[in-house]
CSV table of C-alpha atoms and ligand atoms in Angstrom, one decimal:
chain,number,residue,atom,x,y,z
U,1,MET,CA,-29.1,-15.1,71.9
U,2,THR,CA,-32.8,-14.9,71.9
U,3,ALA,CA,-33.8,-17.3,69.2
U,4,SER,CA,-35.2,-15.0,66.9
U,5,SER,CA,-31.8,-13.4,67.0
U,6,GLN,CA,-29.8,-16.2,65.9
U,7,PRO,CA,-28.3,-16.2,62.5
U,8,PRO,CA,-29.5,-19.2,60.4
U,9,ALA,CA,-28.5,-22.1,60.7
U,10,PRO,CA,-26.0,-22.9,57.8
U,11,ASP,CA,-28.2,-25.1,56.4
U,12,ALA,CA,-31.1,-22.4,55.0
U,13,ALA,CA,-28.3,-20.1,53.9
U,14,SER,CA,-26.7,-22.9,51.9
U,15,ASP,CA,-30.2,-23.7,50.5
U,16,LYS,CA,-31.0,-19.9,49.7
U,17,HIS,CA,-27.8,-20.1,48.0
U,18,LEU,CA,-28.5,-22.9,46.0
U,19,LYS,CA,-31.6,-21.7,45.0
U,20,ASP,CA,-30.7,-18.1,44.3
U,21,LEU,CA,-27.2,-18.8,42.5
U,22,ILE,CA,-26.5,-22.4,41.8
U,23,ALA,CA,-30.6,-24.6,40.7
U,24,TYR,CA,-31.9,-22.4,39.4
U,25,GLY,CA,-30.7,-18.9,38.9
U,26,GLU,CA,-31.7,-15.7,39.3
U,27,ARG,CA,-30.8,-11.6,37.7
U,28,SER,CA,-28.0,-9.9,38.8
U,29,LYS,CA,-28.9,-7.6,42.3
U,30,TYR,CA,-28.9,-4.5,39.9
U,31,VAL,CA,-31.1,-6.0,37.2
U,32,THR,CA,-34.6,-4.6,38.3
U,33,SER,CA,-36.9,-4.6,35.5
U,34,ILE,CA,-40.7,-5.6,36.1
U,35,ARG,CA,-44.1,-5.9,34.7
U,36,VAL,CA,-47.1,-3.9,35.3
U,37,PRO,CA,-50.2,-3.8,35.4
U,38,VAL,CA,-52.2,-1.6,32.9
U,39,ALA,CA,-53.2,1.9,33.9
U,40,GLU,CA,-56.9,1.5,33.3
U,41,ARG,CA,-57.9,-0.6,35.3
U,42,THR,CA,-57.1,-0.7,39.0
U,43,SER,CA,-55.0,-3.4,39.7
U,44,PRO,CA,-55.4,-5.5,42.4
U,45,ASP,CA,-59.5,-4.6,41.3
U,46,GLU,CA,-61.7,-5.2,44.6
U,47,PHE,CA,-61.9,-9.8,43.4
U,48,GLY,CA,-58.3,-9.8,43.8
U,49,MET,CA,-57.5,-9.2,40.0
U,50,THR,CA,-55.2,-8.8,38.2
U,51,PHE,CA,-55.6,-7.6,34.9
U,52,HIS,CA,-53.8,-7.1,31.3
U,53,VAL,CA,-49.8,-6.9,32.5
U,54,LEU,CA,-47.5,-4.9,31.1
U,55,CYS,CA,-43.7,-5.7,29.7
U,56,PRO,CA,-41.2,-3.1,29.5
U,57,LEU,CA,-40.5,-2.7,26.1
U,58,GLN,CA,-37.9,0.2,27.5
U,59,ASP,CA,-35.6,-2.6,29.3
U,60,LEU,CA,-35.1,-5.7,26.5
U,61,VAL,CA,-32.3,-5.7,25.1
U,62,GLY,CA,-31.4,-8.0,21.2
U,63,ASN,CA,-35.1,-9.8,20.0
U,64,ILE,CA,-36.4,-12.2,22.9
U,65,THR,CA,-38.0,-11.1,26.1
U,66,PRO,CA,-37.2,-13.2,28.8
U,67,SER,CA,-40.1,-15.3,29.7
U,68,SER,CA,-40.0,-13.8,33.5
U,69,LEU,CA,-41.1,-10.4,31.8
U,70,HIS,CA,-43.0,-11.7,29.4
U,71,PHE,CA,-47.0,-9.6,29.6
U,72,ILE,CA,-49.8,-11.6,30.5
U,73,GLY,CA,-52.9,-10.8,28.8
U,74,THR,CA,-56.0,-12.5,30.4
U,75,HIS,CA,-59.6,-11.6,30.5
U,76,ARG,CA,-59.9,-13.6,33.8
U,77,GLY,CA,-57.1,-11.5,36.1
U,78,SER,CA,-54.5,-13.0,38.1
U,79,ILE,CA,-55.8,-16.5,38.4
U,80,VAL,CA,-53.7,-19.0,36.3
U,81,PRO,CA,-55.0,-22.6,35.8
U,82,ASP,CA,-52.8,-24.9,38.0
U,83,ILE,CA,-52.8,-28.1,36.2
U,84,ASP,CA,-50.5,-31.4,36.7
U,85,PRO,CA,-48.4,-31.9,33.0
U,86,ARG,CA,-49.5,-35.6,34.3
U,87,ASP,CA,-53.0,-34.8,34.0
U,88,TYR,CA,-52.9,-32.7,31.1
U,89,ARG,CA,-55.3,-33.9,28.5
U,90,LEU,CA,-56.0,-32.5,24.7
U,91,LEU,CA,-58.7,-33.9,23.0
U,92,ILE,CA,-58.8,-32.5,19.3
U,93,HIS,CA,-62.4,-33.8,17.7
U,94,GLY,CA,-65.1,-32.4,15.6
U,95,MET,CA,-65.3,-33.2,12.3
U,96,VAL,CA,-62.3,-35.6,11.9
U,97,ASP,CA,-61.9,-39.2,10.8
U,98,ARG,CA,-59.8,-40.3,14.8
U,99,PRO,CA,-61.2,-38.4,17.2
U,100,LEU,CA,-57.5,-38.3,19.9
U,101,GLU,CA,-57.0,-37.2,24.1
U,102,PHE,CA,-52.6,-35.8,24.5
U,103,THR,CA,-51.9,-36.2,27.0
U,104,LEU,CA,-48.3,-34.5,27.3
U,105,GLU,CA,-46.0,-36.9,27.1
U,106,ASP,CA,-47.9,-38.5,24.1
U,107,LEU,CA,-47.4,-34.5,22.2
U,108,LYS,CA,-43.9,-34.6,23.0
U,109,ARG,CA,-42.8,-38.1,21.7
U,110,PHE,CA,-44.7,-35.6,17.6
U,111,PRO,CA,-41.3,-34.3,16.1
U,112,SER,CA,-41.3,-30.7,17.1
U,113,VAL,CA,-40.3,-27.2,16.6
U,114,SER,CA,-39.3,-24.4,17.6
U,115,ARG,CA,-39.8,-20.7,16.0
U,116,VAL,CA,-39.3,-16.9,17.3
U,117,HIS,CA,-42.8,-15.8,17.5
U,118,PHE,CA,-44.5,-12.4,19.0
U,119,ILE,CA,-47.9,-12.4,20.4
U,120,GLU,CA,-49.8,-9.4,21.1
U,121,CYS,CA,-53.2,-8.4,22.7
U,122,ALA,CA,-55.9,-6.2,20.6
U,123,GLY,CA,-55.8,-4.2,23.8
U,124,ASN,CA,-52.3,-2.4,22.7
U,125,HIS,CA,-53.8,1.2,22.2
U,126,ALA,CA,-51.2,4.0,22.5
U,127,LYS,CA,-53.0,6.6,24.5
U,128,PRO,CA,-52.3,10.1,24.7
U,129,GLU,CA,-51.9,10.0,28.5
U,130,HIS,CA,-49.3,7.5,28.3
U,131,LYS,CA,-45.8,8.3,29.5
U,132,THR,CA,-43.8,4.7,28.9
U,133,VAL,CA,-43.2,2.7,26.2
U,134,GLN,CA,-44.5,-0.1,28.6
U,135,GLN,CA,-48.0,1.5,28.6
U,136,THR,CA,-48.2,3.1,25.0
U,137,HIS,CA,-46.4,-1.1,24.1
U,138,GLY,CA,-46.3,-3.1,27.0
U,139,LEU,CA,-48.7,-5.9,25.1
U,140,THR,CA,-46.7,-7.4,22.8
U,141,SER,CA,-44.1,-10.3,23.9
U,142,CYS,CA,-41.4,-12.5,21.5
U,143,ALA,CA,-40.9,-15.9,22.8
U,144,GLU,CA,-39.1,-19.0,21.1
U,145,TRP,CA,-42.0,-21.9,21.2
U,146,THR,CA,-41.1,-25.0,20.9
U,147,GLY,CA,-43.8,-27.7,20.1
U,148,VAL,CA,-45.5,-29.6,17.9
U,149,PRO,CA,-47.4,-28.1,14.7
U,150,LEU,CA,-50.6,-28.3,14.6
U,151,PRO,CA,-51.1,-29.5,10.6
U,152,LEU,CA,-49.5,-32.5,11.9
U,153,LEU,CA,-51.9,-33.6,15.0
U,154,LEU,CA,-54.9,-32.3,12.2
U,155,LYS,CA,-53.6,-35.0,10.3
U,156,GLU,CA,-53.4,-37.3,12.6
U,157,VAL,CA,-57.0,-37.2,14.0
U,158,GLY,CA,-57.3,-36.3,9.6
U,159,VAL,CA,-59.6,-33.2,9.4
U,160,GLN,CA,-63.3,-34.1,7.0
U,161,LYS,CA,-63.8,-32.7,3.6
U,162,GLY,CA,-66.1,-29.0,5.1
U,163,ALA,CA,-63.9,-28.2,8.5
U,164,SER,CA,-64.2,-24.9,7.3
U,165,TRP,CA,-63.6,-23.7,11.4
U,166,VAL,CA,-61.6,-24.1,14.1
U,167,VAL,CA,-62.7,-23.8,18.2
U,168,ALA,CA,-60.2,-23.9,20.3
U,169,GLU,CA,-60.8,-23.9,24.0
U,170,GLY,CA,-58.6,-23.1,26.7
U,171,SER,CA,-59.2,-25.4,30.9
U,172,GLU,CA,-61.2,-22.4,32.5
U,173,GLU,CA,-64.5,-22.0,31.2
U,174,VAL,CA,-65.7,-22.0,28.1
U,175,LYS,CA,-64.2,-18.2,28.0
U,176,GLY,CA,-60.6,-19.3,27.1
U,177,ALA,CA,-62.3,-20.3,23.6
U,178,GLY,CA,-61.3,-18.5,20.1
U,179,SER,CA,-62.2,-19.4,16.7
U,180,PHE,CA,-60.3,-19.1,13.8
U,181,ARG,CA,-60.5,-20.7,10.3
U,182,ILE,CA,-59.1,-24.1,9.5
U,183,ALA,CA,-56.4,-22.5,7.2
U,184,LYS,CA,-54.7,-20.6,9.2
U,185,ALA,CA,-54.8,-24.0,11.6
U,186,MET,CA,-53.3,-26.1,8.4
U,187,ASP,CA,-50.5,-23.4,8.1
U,188,ASP,CA,-48.4,-22.6,11.0
U,189,CYS,CA,-49.4,-22.5,14.3
U,190,ILE,CA,-47.8,-24.5,16.8
U,191,VAL,CA,-49.3,-26.2,20.3
U,192,ALA,CA,-46.5,-25.7,22.3
U,193,TYR,CA,-44.8,-26.6,25.4
U,194,GLY,CA,-42.1,-24.8,25.7
U,195,GLN,CA,-40.8,-21.3,25.9
U,196,ASN,CA,-37.2,-19.8,25.5
U,197,GLY,CA,-36.1,-22.9,26.1
U,198,GLU,CA,-37.9,-24.3,29.0
U,199,PRO,CA,-41.3,-25.5,29.6
U,200,ILE,CA,-44.0,-22.9,29.9
U,201,ARG,CA,-44.6,-20.1,32.5
U,202,PRO,CA,-48.0,-20.9,33.6
U,203,GLN,CA,-48.7,-17.3,33.0
U,204,GLN,CA,-48.6,-18.5,29.7
U,205,GLY,CA,-50.2,-21.4,29.5
U,206,TYR,CA,-48.3,-23.9,31.7
U,207,PRO,CA,-48.3,-26.8,30.6
U,208,VAL,CA,-49.9,-26.2,26.5
U,209,ARG,CA,-50.8,-22.6,24.4
U,210,LEU,CA,-51.5,-22.7,21.0
U,211,VAL,CA,-49.4,-20.6,19.0
U,212,VAL,CA,-51.5,-19.2,16.1
U,213,PRO,CA,-49.0,-16.4,14.6
U,214,GLY,CA,-49.3,-12.9,13.8
U,215,TYR,CA,-53.1,-12.7,15.1
U,216,GLU,CA,-54.3,-10.8,17.7
U,217,GLY,CA,-53.2,-12.3,20.8
U,218,ILE,CA,-56.4,-13.8,21.9
U,219,TYR,CA,-56.9,-16.8,19.6
U,220,ASN,CA,-53.1,-17.9,21.4
U,221,THR,CA,-55.5,-20.2,23.5
U,222,LYS,CA,-53.1,-20.7,26.9
U,223,TRP,CA,-54.5,-23.7,29.1
U,224,LEU,CA,-55.8,-25.3,25.7
U,225,ARG,CA,-57.5,-28.1,26.2
U,226,ARG,CA,-59.2,-28.8,23.3
U,227,ILE,CA,-59.0,-27.4,19.9
U,228,LYS,CA,-62.8,-28.9,16.9
U,229,ALA,CA,-62.9,-28.6,14.2
U,230,VAL,CA,-66.1,-27.1,12.8
U,231,ASP,CA,-67.8,-26.6,9.4
U,232,ARG,CA,-68.7,-22.9,10.4
U,233,PHE,CA,-67.7,-19.6,11.9
U,234,TYR,CA,-68.7,-20.2,15.8
U,235,MET,CA,-70.1,-17.3,18.3
U,236,THR,CA,-67.4,-17.2,21.6
U,237,TYR,CA,-66.9,-15.2,24.2
U,238,ASN,CA,-63.3,-13.9,22.6
U,239,ASP,CA,-65.1,-13.6,19.7
U,240,TYR,CA,-66.2,-10.2,19.6
U,241,GLY,CA,-64.0,-8.7,17.5
U,242,HIS,CA,-65.5,-10.4,14.5
U,243,ILE,CA,-68.8,-9.2,14.3
U,244,GLN,CA,-68.4,-5.6,14.7
U,245,SER,CA,-70.6,-3.2,13.0
U,246,ASP,CA,-68.4,-2.0,10.7
U,247,PRO,CA,-66.7,-3.9,8.3
U,248,LYS,CA,-64.1,-1.6,8.2
U,249,ALA,CA,-62.8,-1.8,12.1
U,250,ALA,CA,-63.4,-6.0,11.4
U,251,ALA,CA,-61.1,-6.1,8.3
U,252,LEU,CA,-58.7,-4.4,11.0
U,253,SER,CA,-58.9,-7.7,13.2
U,254,PHE,CA,-57.4,-11.4,13.5
U,255,GLN,CA,-54.1,-10.3,11.5
U,256,TRP,CA,-51.6,-7.5,13.0
U,257,GLY,CA,-50.2,-4.9,10.3
U,258,PRO,CA,-47.1,-4.0,10.3
U,259,LYS,CA,-45.5,-2.1,13.4
U,260,SER,CA,-42.6,-1.1,15.3
U,261,VAL,CA,-42.0,1.0,18.2
U,262,ILE,CA,-38.8,3.5,19.2
U,263,THR,CA,-38.0,2.1,22.8
U,264,PHE,CA,-34.5,4.4,23.5
U,265,PRO,CA,-35.6,7.5,23.4
U,266,SER,CA,-38.9,6.5,24.7
U,267,GLY,CA,-41.3,8.2,27.4
U,268,GLY,CA,-40.1,9.3,30.5
U,269,GLN,CA,-36.1,8.2,29.4
U,270,HIS,CA,-33.7,11.3,29.7
U,271,LEU,CA,-31.0,12.8,27.4
U,272,PRO,CA,-28.0,13.7,30.0
U,273,GLY,CA,-26.7,15.9,27.4
U,274,PRO,CA,-26.1,16.7,23.7
U,275,GLY,CA,-24.3,14.4,21.7
U,276,PHE,CA,-25.0,10.6,19.8
U,277,TYR,CA,-26.5,8.2,20.4
U,278,GLU,CA,-27.7,4.9,19.0
U,279,ILE,CA,-31.8,5.0,18.5
U,280,SER,CA,-32.9,1.6,19.1
U,281,GLY,CA,-35.7,-0.4,18.7
U,282,LEU,CA,-38.5,-2.9,18.4
U,283,ALA,CA,-40.9,-3.9,14.6
U,284,TRP,CA,-42.3,-6.7,14.0
U,285,SER,CA,-45.8,-7.6,12.1
U,286,GLY,CA,-48.4,-10.4,11.4
U,287,GLY,CA,-47.8,-10.8,7.9
U,288,GLY,CA,-44.7,-11.8,7.7
U,289,ALA,CA,-40.7,-10.8,8.2
U,290,ILE,CA,-39.7,-7.3,8.6
U,291,ARG,CA,-38.2,-5.6,5.7
U,292,ARG,CA,-37.1,-2.4,6.5
U,293,VAL,CA,-37.6,0.0,8.8
U,294,GLU,CA,-37.2,4.0,8.6
U,295,VAL,CA,-36.4,6.0,10.7
U,296,SER,CA,-37.5,9.9,11.4
U,297,CYS,CA,-35.7,12.9,13.9
U,298,ASP,CA,-37.9,15.4,13.1
U,299,GLY,CA,-41.3,14.6,13.4
U,300,GLY,CA,-41.8,13.0,10.1
U,301,GLN,CA,-41.2,15.2,7.6
U,302,THR,CA,-37.8,13.2,6.3
U,303,TRP,CA,-37.1,10.0,7.2
U,304,LYS,CA,-33.5,7.1,7.0
U,305,ASP,CA,-33.1,3.6,6.5
U,306,ALA,CA,-32.4,2.0,10.1
U,307,GLU,CA,-30.5,-1.4,10.2
U,308,LEU,CA,-32.4,-4.2,11.9
U,309,ARG,CA,-29.9,-6.0,14.5
U,310,GLY,CA,-30.8,-10.0,14.3
U,311,GLU,CA,-32.7,-11.6,11.8
U,312,ALA,CA,-35.8,-11.0,11.4
U,313,HIS,CA,-37.9,-13.9,11.3
U,314,ARG,CA,-42.4,-14.0,10.3
U,315,MET,CA,-44.1,-12.9,12.9
U,316,ALA,CA,-41.6,-12.1,14.5
U,317,HIS,CA,-40.5,-8.8,17.0
U,318,VAL,CA,-37.2,-7.7,15.0
U,319,ARG,CA,-35.0,-4.7,17.0
U,320,PHE,CA,-33.7,-2.1,14.9
U,321,GLY,CA,-31.3,0.8,15.3
U,322,MET,CA,-29.7,3.8,13.7
U,323,ASP,CA,-26.7,6.3,15.0
U,324,TRP,CA,-28.2,9.6,15.7
U,325,LYS,CA,-26.2,13.0,17.6
U,326,TRP,CA,-28.7,14.7,18.9
U,327,THR,CA,-27.4,18.6,18.7
U,328,GLY,CA,-29.7,19.6,22.6
U,329,GLY,CA,-32.9,21.5,20.2
U,330,GLU,CA,-36.3,20.0,20.6
U,331,CYS,CA,-37.4,17.3,18.0
U,332,VAL,CA,-39.6,14.5,17.0
U,333,LEU,CA,-38.3,10.8,16.7
U,334,GLN,CA,-40.4,8.4,15.7
U,335,SER,CA,-39.9,5.0,12.7
U,336,ARG,CA,-42.3,3.1,9.9
U,337,CYS,CA,-41.8,-0.5,9.2
U,338,ILE,CA,-42.6,-2.4,5.9
U,339,ASP,CA,-43.6,-5.9,5.9
U,340,GLU,CA,-42.7,-8.7,3.2
U,341,ILE,CA,-45.8,-8.3,1.2
U,342,GLY,CA,-45.4,-4.9,1.1
U,343,GLN,CA,-47.7,-3.5,4.1
U,344,VAL,CA,-46.6,-0.1,4.9
U,345,GLN,CA,-46.8,1.1,8.6
U,346,PRO,CA,-49.6,3.6,9.3
U,347,SER,CA,-49.4,7.6,11.0
U,348,THR,CA,-52.2,8.7,13.2
U,349,ALA,CA,-53.5,10.7,10.5
U,350,ASP,CA,-54.0,7.5,7.8
U,351,PHE,CA,-55.8,5.9,10.3
U,352,ALA,CA,-58.3,8.8,11.6
U,353,LYS,CA,-58.2,8.8,6.9
U,354,PHE,CA,-58.7,5.3,6.5
U,355,PHE,CA,-62.1,5.4,9.2
U,356,ASN,CA,-63.1,9.3,7.6
U,357,LYS,CA,-62.3,10.6,10.5
U,358,PRO,CA,-60.8,13.8,11.8
U,359,PRO,CA,-57.1,14.1,11.0
U,360,ASP,CA,-56.7,13.9,15.5
U,361,TYR,CA,-59.0,11.9,15.8
U,362,TYR,CA,-56.4,9.4,17.6
U,363,LYS,CA,-56.3,12.0,20.3
U,364,THR,CA,-59.2,11.5,21.6
U,365,ARG,CA,-59.6,7.7,20.9
U,366,HIS,CA,-57.8,5.6,19.6
U,367,VAL,CA,-58.6,3.5,15.9
U,368,PRO,CA,-61.1,0.3,16.5
U,369,GLY,CA,-59.6,-3.0,14.9
U,370,LEU,CA,-55.9,-4.0,16.5
U,371,ASP,CA,-53.8,-0.9,16.5
U,372,ASN,CA,-50.0,-0.1,14.4
U,373,VAL,CA,-49.7,3.3,13.9
U,374,ILE,CA,-46.9,4.9,14.0
U,375,GLN,CA,-45.5,6.2,17.3
U,376,PRO,CA,-43.9,9.8,17.6
U,377,TRP,CA,-41.5,10.5,20.5
U,378,ARG,CA,-40.5,14.5,21.6
U,379,VAL,CA,-37.3,15.3,23.0
U,380,ALA,CA,-37.5,18.6,25.0
U,381,SER,CA,-34.3,20.6,25.2
U,382,ASP,CA,-34.3,19.9,28.6
U,383,GLY,CA,-33.6,16.4,27.2
U,384,SER,CA,-36.1,14.8,29.2
U,385,VAL,CA,-38.3,12.7,26.6
U,386,HIS,CA,-42.6,12.8,25.6
U,387,ASN,CA,-45.2,10.7,24.8
U,388,ALA,CA,-46.5,12.7,21.6
U,389,ILE,CA,-49.5,10.9,20.0
D,1,MTE,N1,-57.0,-19.8,27.6
D,1,MTE,C1,-57.1,-18.7,27.5
D,1,MTE,N2,-56.1,-18.4,26.5
D,1,MTE,C2,-55.8,-16.8,26.5
D,1,MTE,C3,-56.0,-16.2,27.4
D,1,MTE,C4,-56.8,-16.1,28.8
D,1,MTE,O1,-57.3,-15.2,29.0
D,1,MTE,N3,-57.2,-17.3,29.0
D,1,MTE,N4,-56.0,-14.1,27.0
D,1,MTE,C5,-55.3,-14.4,25.2
D,1,MTE,C6,-55.5,-13.1,25.3
D,1,MTE,S1,-56.0,-11.6,25.4
D,1,MTE,C7,-54.1,-12.9,24.8
D,1,MTE,S2,-53.6,-11.1,25.1
D,1,MTE,C8,-52.5,-14.2,24.5
D,1,MTE,C9,-51.8,-13.0,25.8
D,1,MTE,O2,-51.0,-14.7,25.6
D,1,MTE,P1,-49.9,-13.4,26.9
D,1,MTE,O3,-50.7,-14.3,28.5
D,1,MTE,O4,-48.8,-15.1,27.1
D,1,MTE,O5,-49.1,-13.1,26.7
D,1,MTE,O6,-53.4,-15.2,25.8
D,1,MTE,C10,-54.5,-15.1,25.3
D,1,MTE,N5,-54.9,-16.7,25.7
D,2,MO,MO1,-55.4,-9.5,24.5
């Protein structure tokens, strides 16, 4: 036997066995669902960077996105800061009585909360050329986030009268910063160190990120190093959305409206033949919990209530389902949802009307602001499913 053809030493083999199957569990070899980078930019680009990585929504079951498949939103490419938790510090300062620096251990000494929330990137726009739901909607994901309520930390530092905004900053240059009103910071934000029962993944901001429930993804600062209380809006790298010249577009930024999408049957999938199917999808809203989801199987002429297939948490994905008999003819499937404050998911035509555009505006240009339009899927008579936006 030559050296290279020798079987691996027993130790190496059992080490691998221990790693793959026991020490840290891996999914079945039959499960192959993966994230993919957005198609709009070549990844990796000439600098070796990958931008905005899409979650395979078509393969998910239930309400929680597994951490390994959580979408990745980044303007800085695939470089994930490598932060040793022992060196980690969070500074809270500005218009406060006692500026404080917290270590990770300090943060863990506070009472924790665990809440299920979606995070969705403002770049989540469905385009006619997108083939699958991963491409049309893959920049949203939902996890259980564990950490310290931000109001608790703000109380600890003593926010001064007159402070009206906060600026949150990530560890990579000043670019990871975003600012929002202090009322939101005092409400339901979480300084999170946990994701789905374990430490936050590096791609999601290890060791600590901010979770700003219902707001556009960019405010959920990853690798969080600083929160500053200030008395005015601060223009940061990430705040371009709020100085738009069109006040209607500006009004549709910050908080996500009600949004839903059918994930089965969805673009690129194939129905083997006529018969009974379970239409399945996800609904969520930045305005609170989802109250109702309706499904249309005739291009929006008639609607039927779907069932919620899980608990509808505030600002969280909830799965919906509906029994459906496909007769074999061509049809268009779509869903729309209503949230706890009564907001209804709009159609592409509603959106065009709101912006005084022609009804087919969406075919060439996506809507300004955060896009939550109804997504139609066309089932062809051969069972193939296509984007019908
Ligand atoms: N520090 C830092 N935080 C960041 C970003 C970033 O590039 N750097 N990207 C933001 C954007 S654009 C989005 S959509 C969300 C995505 O969160 P995720 O990667 O955990 O899905 O993180 C936000 N937080
Ligand atoms: Mo984003």
